[in-house]
XYZ file of C-alpha atoms in Angstrom:
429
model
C 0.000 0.000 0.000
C 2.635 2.222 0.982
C 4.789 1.519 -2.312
C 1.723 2.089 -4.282
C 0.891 5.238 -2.499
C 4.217 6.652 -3.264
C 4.449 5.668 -7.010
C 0.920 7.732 -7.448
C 2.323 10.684 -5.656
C 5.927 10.885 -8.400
C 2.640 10.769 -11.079
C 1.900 14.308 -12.488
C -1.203 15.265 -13.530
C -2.208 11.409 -12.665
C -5.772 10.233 -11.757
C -6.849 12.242 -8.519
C -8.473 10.253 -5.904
C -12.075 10.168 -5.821
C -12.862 12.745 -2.907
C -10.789 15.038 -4.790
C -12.285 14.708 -7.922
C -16.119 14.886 -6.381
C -14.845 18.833 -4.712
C -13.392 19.583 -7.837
C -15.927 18.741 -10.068
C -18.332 20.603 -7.876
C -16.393 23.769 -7.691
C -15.401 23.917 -11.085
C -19.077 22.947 -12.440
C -20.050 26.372 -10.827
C -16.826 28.533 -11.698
C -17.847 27.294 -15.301
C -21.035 28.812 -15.674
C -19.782 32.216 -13.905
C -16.967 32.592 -16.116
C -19.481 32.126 -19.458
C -20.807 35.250 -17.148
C -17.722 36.643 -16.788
C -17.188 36.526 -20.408
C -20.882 38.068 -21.157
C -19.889 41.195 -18.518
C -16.364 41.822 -19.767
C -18.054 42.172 -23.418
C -21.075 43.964 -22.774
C -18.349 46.884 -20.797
C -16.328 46.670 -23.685
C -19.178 47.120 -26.237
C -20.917 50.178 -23.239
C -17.962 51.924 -23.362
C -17.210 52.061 -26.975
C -20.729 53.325 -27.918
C -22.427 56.423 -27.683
C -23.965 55.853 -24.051
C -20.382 55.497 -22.978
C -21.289 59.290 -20.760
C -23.731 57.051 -19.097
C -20.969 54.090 -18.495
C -18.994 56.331 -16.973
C -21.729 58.130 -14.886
C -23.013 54.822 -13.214
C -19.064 53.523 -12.399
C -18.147 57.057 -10.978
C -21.493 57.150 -8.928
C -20.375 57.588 -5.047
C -22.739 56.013 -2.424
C -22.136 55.245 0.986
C -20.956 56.116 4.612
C -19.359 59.239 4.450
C -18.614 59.265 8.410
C -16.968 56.373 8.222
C -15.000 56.784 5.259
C -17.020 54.872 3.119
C -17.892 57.025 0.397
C -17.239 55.122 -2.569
C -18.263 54.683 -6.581
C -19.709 51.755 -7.571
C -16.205 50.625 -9.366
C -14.619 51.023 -5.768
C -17.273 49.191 -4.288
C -17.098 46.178 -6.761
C -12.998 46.391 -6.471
C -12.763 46.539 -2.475
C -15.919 45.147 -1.346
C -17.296 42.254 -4.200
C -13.617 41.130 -5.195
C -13.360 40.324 -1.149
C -16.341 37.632 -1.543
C -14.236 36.305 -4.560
C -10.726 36.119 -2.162
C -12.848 34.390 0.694
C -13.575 31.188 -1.826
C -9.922 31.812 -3.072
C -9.158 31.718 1.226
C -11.311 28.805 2.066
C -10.216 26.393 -1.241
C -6.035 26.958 -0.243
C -7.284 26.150 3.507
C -8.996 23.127 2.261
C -5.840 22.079 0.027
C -3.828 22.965 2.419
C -5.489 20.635 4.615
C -7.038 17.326 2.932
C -6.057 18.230 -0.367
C -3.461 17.494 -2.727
C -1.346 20.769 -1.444
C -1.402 18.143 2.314
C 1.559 16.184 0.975
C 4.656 18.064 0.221
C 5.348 15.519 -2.524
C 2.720 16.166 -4.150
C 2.099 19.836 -3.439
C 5.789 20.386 -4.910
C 5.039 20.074 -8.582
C 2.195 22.509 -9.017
C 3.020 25.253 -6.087
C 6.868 24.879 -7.995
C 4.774 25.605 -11.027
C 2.420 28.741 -9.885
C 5.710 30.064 -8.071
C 7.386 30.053 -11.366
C 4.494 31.458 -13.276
C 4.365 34.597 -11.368
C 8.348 35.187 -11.343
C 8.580 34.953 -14.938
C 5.260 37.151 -15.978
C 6.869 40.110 -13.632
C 10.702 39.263 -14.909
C 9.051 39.657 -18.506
C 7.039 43.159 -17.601
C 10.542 44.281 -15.986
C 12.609 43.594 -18.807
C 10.312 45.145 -21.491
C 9.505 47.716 -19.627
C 12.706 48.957 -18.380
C 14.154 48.001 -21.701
C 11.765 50.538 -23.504
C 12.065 53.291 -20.901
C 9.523 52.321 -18.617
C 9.468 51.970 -14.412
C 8.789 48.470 -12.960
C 5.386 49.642 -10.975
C 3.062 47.164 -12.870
C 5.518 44.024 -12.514
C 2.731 42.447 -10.357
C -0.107 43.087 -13.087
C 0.648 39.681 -14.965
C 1.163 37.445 -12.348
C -2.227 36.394 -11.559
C -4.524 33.211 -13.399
C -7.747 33.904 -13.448
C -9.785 30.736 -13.421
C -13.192 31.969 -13.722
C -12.335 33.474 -16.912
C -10.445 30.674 -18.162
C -13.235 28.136 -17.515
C -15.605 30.411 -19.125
C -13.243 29.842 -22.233
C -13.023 26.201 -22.048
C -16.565 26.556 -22.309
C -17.263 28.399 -25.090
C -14.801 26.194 -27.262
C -16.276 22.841 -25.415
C -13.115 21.148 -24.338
C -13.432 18.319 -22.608
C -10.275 18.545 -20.642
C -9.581 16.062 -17.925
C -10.189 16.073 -14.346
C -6.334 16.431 -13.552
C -5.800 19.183 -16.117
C -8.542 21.286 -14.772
C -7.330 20.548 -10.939
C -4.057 21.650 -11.911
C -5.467 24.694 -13.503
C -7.294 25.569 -10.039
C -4.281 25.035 -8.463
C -2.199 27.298 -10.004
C -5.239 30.215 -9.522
C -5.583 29.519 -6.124
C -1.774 29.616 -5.599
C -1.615 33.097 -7.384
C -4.543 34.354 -5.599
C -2.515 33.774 -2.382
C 0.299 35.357 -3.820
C -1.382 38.601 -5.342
C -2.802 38.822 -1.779
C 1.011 39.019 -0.256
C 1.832 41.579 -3.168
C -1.548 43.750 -2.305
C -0.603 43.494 1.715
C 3.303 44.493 0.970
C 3.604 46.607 -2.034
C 0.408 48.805 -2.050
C -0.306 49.581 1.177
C 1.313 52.703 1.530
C 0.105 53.959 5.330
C -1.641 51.786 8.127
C -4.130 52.948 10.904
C -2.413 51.068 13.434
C -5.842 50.787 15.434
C -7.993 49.525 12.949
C -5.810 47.167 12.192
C -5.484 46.035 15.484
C -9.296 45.577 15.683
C -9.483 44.029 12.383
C -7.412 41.676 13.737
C -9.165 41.201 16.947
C -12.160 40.439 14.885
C -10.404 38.050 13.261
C -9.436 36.451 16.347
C -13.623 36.781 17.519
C -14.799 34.965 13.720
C -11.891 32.347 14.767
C -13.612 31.783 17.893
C -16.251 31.416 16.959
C -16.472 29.114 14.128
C -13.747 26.816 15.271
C -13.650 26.963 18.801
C -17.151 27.238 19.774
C -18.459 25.885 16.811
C -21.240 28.638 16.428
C -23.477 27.662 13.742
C -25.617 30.804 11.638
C -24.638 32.876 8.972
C -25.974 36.275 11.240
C -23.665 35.413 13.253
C -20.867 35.613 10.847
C -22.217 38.042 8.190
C -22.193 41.183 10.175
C -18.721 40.360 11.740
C -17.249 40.070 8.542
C -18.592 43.328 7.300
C -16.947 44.869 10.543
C -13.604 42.833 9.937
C -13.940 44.071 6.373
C -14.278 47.861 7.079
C -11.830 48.078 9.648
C -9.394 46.353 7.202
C -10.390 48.908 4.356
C -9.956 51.964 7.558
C -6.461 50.836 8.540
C -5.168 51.080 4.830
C -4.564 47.194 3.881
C -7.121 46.654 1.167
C -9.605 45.183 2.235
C -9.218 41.899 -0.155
C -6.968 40.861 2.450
C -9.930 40.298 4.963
C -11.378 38.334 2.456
C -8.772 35.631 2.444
C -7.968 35.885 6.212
C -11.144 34.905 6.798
C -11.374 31.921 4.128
C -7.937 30.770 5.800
C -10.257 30.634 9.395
C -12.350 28.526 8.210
C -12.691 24.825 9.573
C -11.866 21.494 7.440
C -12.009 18.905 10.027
C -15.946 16.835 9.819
C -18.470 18.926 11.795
C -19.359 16.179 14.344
C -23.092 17.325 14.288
C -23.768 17.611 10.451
C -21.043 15.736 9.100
C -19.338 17.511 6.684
C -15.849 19.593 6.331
C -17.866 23.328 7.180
C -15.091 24.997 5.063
C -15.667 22.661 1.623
C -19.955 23.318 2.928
C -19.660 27.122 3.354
C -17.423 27.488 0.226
C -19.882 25.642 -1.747
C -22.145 27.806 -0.458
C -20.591 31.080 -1.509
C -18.909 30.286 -5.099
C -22.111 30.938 -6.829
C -22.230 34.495 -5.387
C -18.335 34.906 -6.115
C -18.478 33.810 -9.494
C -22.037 34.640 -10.620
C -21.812 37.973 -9.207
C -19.147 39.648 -7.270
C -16.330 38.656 -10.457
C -18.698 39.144 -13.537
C -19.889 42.906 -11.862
C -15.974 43.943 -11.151
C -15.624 43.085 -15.053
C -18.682 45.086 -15.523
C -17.332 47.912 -14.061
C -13.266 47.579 -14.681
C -13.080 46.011 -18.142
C -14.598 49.352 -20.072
C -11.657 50.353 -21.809
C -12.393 52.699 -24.660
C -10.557 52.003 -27.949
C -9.262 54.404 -30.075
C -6.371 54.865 -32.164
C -4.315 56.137 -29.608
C -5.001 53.547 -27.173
C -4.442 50.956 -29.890
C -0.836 52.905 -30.593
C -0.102 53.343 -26.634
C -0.914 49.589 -26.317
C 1.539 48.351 -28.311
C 4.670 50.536 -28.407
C 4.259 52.032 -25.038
C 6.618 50.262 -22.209
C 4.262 49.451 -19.201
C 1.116 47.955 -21.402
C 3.307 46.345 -23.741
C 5.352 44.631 -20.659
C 1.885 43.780 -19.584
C 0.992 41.829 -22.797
C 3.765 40.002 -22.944
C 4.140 39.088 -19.279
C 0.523 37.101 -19.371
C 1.064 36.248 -22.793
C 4.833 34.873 -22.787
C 6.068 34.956 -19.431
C 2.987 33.195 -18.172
C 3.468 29.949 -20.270
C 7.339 30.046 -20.077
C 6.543 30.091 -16.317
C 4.178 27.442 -15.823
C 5.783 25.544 -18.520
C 9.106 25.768 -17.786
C 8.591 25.332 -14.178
C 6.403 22.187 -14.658
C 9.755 20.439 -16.559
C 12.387 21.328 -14.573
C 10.414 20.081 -11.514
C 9.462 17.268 -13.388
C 13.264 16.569 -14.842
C 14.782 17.338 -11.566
C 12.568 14.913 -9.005
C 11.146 11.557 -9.114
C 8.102 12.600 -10.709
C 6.752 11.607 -14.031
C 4.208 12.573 -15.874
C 1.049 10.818 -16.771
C 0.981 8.162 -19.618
C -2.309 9.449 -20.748
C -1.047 13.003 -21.025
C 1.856 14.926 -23.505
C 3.730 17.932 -22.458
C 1.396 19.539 -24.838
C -1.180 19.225 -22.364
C 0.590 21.064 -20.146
C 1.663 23.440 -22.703
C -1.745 24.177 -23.245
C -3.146 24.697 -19.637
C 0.262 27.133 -18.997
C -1.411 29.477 -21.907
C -5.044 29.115 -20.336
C -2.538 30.754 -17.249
C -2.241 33.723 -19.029
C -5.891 34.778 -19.020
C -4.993 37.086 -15.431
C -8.116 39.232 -16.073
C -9.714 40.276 -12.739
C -7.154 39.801 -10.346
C -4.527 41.704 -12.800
C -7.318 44.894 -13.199
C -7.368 44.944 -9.629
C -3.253 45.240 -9.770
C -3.658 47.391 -12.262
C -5.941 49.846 -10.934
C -3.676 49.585 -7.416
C -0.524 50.375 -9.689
C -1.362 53.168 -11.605
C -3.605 55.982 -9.887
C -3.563 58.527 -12.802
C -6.185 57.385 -14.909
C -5.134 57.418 -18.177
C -1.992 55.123 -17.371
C -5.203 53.292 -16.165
C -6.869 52.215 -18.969
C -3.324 51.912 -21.423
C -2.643 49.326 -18.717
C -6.331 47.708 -18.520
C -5.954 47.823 -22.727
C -2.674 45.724 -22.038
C -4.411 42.983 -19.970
C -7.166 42.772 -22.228
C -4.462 42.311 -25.281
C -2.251 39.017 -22.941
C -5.264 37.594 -21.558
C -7.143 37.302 -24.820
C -3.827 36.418 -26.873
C -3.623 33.923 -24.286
C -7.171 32.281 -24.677
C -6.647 32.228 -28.199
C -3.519 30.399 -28.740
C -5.058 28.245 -25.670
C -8.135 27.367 -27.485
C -6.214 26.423 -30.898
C -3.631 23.712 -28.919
C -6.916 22.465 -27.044
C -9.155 21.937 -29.784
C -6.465 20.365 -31.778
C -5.924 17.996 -28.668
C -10.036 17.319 -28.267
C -10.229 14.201 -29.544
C -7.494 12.626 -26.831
C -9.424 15.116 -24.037
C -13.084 13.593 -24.802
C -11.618 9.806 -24.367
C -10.237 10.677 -21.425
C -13.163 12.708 -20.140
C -15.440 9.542 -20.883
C -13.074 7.219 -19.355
C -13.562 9.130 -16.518
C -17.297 9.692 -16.262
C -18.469 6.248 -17.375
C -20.843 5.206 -14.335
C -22.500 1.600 -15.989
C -24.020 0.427 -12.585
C -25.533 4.359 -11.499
C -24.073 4.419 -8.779
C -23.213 7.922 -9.068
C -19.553 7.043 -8.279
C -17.272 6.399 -12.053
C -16.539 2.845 -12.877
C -12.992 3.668 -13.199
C -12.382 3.813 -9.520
C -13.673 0.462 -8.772
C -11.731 -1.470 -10.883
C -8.000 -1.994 -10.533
């Protein structure tokens, strides 16, 4: 058992056991159908603000509502930015947890490969940005933009060109996304905070310590409980100057894995489940909404591709993305024990380190953190949209031409003969 054990865990991108592949079926079954969303918001801002209505675009992002006395003033695109995108970090919070836990991430062995991988791909993306950048006569302030994966968005794509890529492809995929979520989450906390009220900080913290307490010490059940705390925790964080994404995945890293004696189940897998469809139905697709209206005109097109930062921007999610995954994948492959699976090519992986490059929402929010002025704004947005959908597209051409290998696989996997609702596949030797 143990020899067996340890032959599966030098397999990359092998078969994932069948607990694994139930929560990652689930989760990505729902990040698929909010990143066709995604998709549908990020056009229908790109169409808005390209059209004659495009005053009234602007009107209803720049719109201010809130709690002036508490510093809480904000537009709608602040709003979606700081307050939605912290929904989307709490999933991002409570999957790593989970990973970190019971997952795959549990075994360094196993962990080694992929976090080797998502390490790599955000090194190279903001090695790429510096070099063109500083090449052309630019600064290094975006050289965080292209680090991030966005999943949602890259789901949405596999949808639209209906791949049926495996179950270890796509696990690997959310790997790497939540791996960079975690990381653009250390960048936000280090590089663009730039003062800290030391007391709300200190309470956001002692809230944090209160939601801890709570939900794994006391085990208090009830979301109004919990809701109003975290909107507390969450506007003290925004008050003391960290942004306030950071509360998001503070509190997704609280959250209990162990079985729930009374109900049975892992309450952080439960209450993620719970809160994905809100994430990705909502929260992501009305960020895009509000972030991905860049208007297009012949200068922007010019600035876009001869300008340092933008272009460094491109070519950090479009090249230094794949080289990172990529190239990180071999060399962790060619220097360890591991091997990779007989029923996949390094094509495969080829293809899911270009799917990488699609770093759409958290690389806005980068971007909008990077460069206050607003026109450096949207040449920088304009840059993003240019790698990520370079990325999709070269992407979707290697994974259509692979299709036919993906949909034996994918029916290998799924065939359930008896109904049992659990694949045939793992009850055979």
């Amino acid at each position: 058992m143990l020899g067996r054990r340890n032959r599966q865990n030098r397999t990359f991108l092998g078969r994932l056991p069948l607990p694994e592949r139930t929560f990652v079926v689930d989760a990505l079954r729902t990040e698929t159908v909010g990143g066709t969303v995604l998709l549908v918001a990020a056009a229908v801002a790109m169409v808005w603000a390209n059209t004659p209505w495009r005053d009234a675009y602007q009107s209803v992002r720049d719109f201010h509502f809130g709690i002036d006395a508490l510093g809480l003033d904000l537009s709608v695109a602040h709003w979606t930015a700081d307050g939605l995108l912290a929904i989307f970090f709490f999933v991002a919070g409570a999957e790593l947890k989970r990973e970190l836990v019971v997952g795959e991430l549990r075994h360094p062995g196993t962990a080694a490969l992929p976090v080797i991988a998502a390490v790599c791909g955000m090194a190279v993306p903001a090695l790429v940005y510096g070099v063109v950048s500083t090449s052309l006569g630019g600064t290094w302030n975006g050289w965080a933009v292209p680090m991030a994966t966005d999943i949602a968005f890259a789901l949405g794509v596999l949808a639209v060109i209906a791949t049926h890529l495996p179950a270890a492809l796509r696990a690997f995929l959310l790997t790497l996304a939540v791996v960079d979520d975690l990381g653009a989450v250390v960048v936000i906390a280090l590089f663009y905070t730039s003062t800290i009220n030391l007391p709300a900080l200190i309470a956001a913290v002692l809230g944090l310590g209160l939601f801890f307490h709570l939900h794994d010490r006391r085990r208090v059940h009830g979301w109004y409980w919990y809701l109003p705390l975290a909107l507390v925790i969450w506007g003290l964080t925004y008050t003391s100057g960290v942004h306030p994404t950071v509360a998001g995945v503070a509190m997704g890293l609280l959250l209990r894995v162990g079985h729930d004696g009374e109900r049975g189940r892992r309450p952080a897998e439960h209450i993620a489940h719970l809160v994905r469809p809100v994430s990705a139905g909502v929260a992501v697709p009305l960020f895009a909404l509000f972030a991905a209206g860049v208007v297009v005109t012949g200068d922007t097109l010019r600035t876009m591709v001869s300008a340092p930062e933008p272009l460094g921007v491109a070519l950090g999610l479009a090249v230094g993305k794949v080289l990172g995954v990529f190239g990180g994948s071999y060399l962790a492959v060619r220097f360890t024990r591991a091997r990779l699976s007989r029923e996949l090519a390094w094509a495969d992986v080829l293809a899911v380190a270009m799917l990488a490059g699609i770093g759409f929402t958290v690389s806005l929010l980068i971007g909008d953190l990077a460069y206050p002025d607003p026109a450096d704004r949207e040449h920088i947005k304009a840059g993003i949209l240019l790698g990520s959908l370079t990325s999709a597209l070269l992407a979707s051409l290697l994974l259509r031409l692979r299709n036919n290998k993906y949909r034996r696989l994918y029916e290998q996997e799924n065939r359930d003969e008896n109904a049992d609702n659990i694949p045939d596949i793992y009850q055979h030797r």
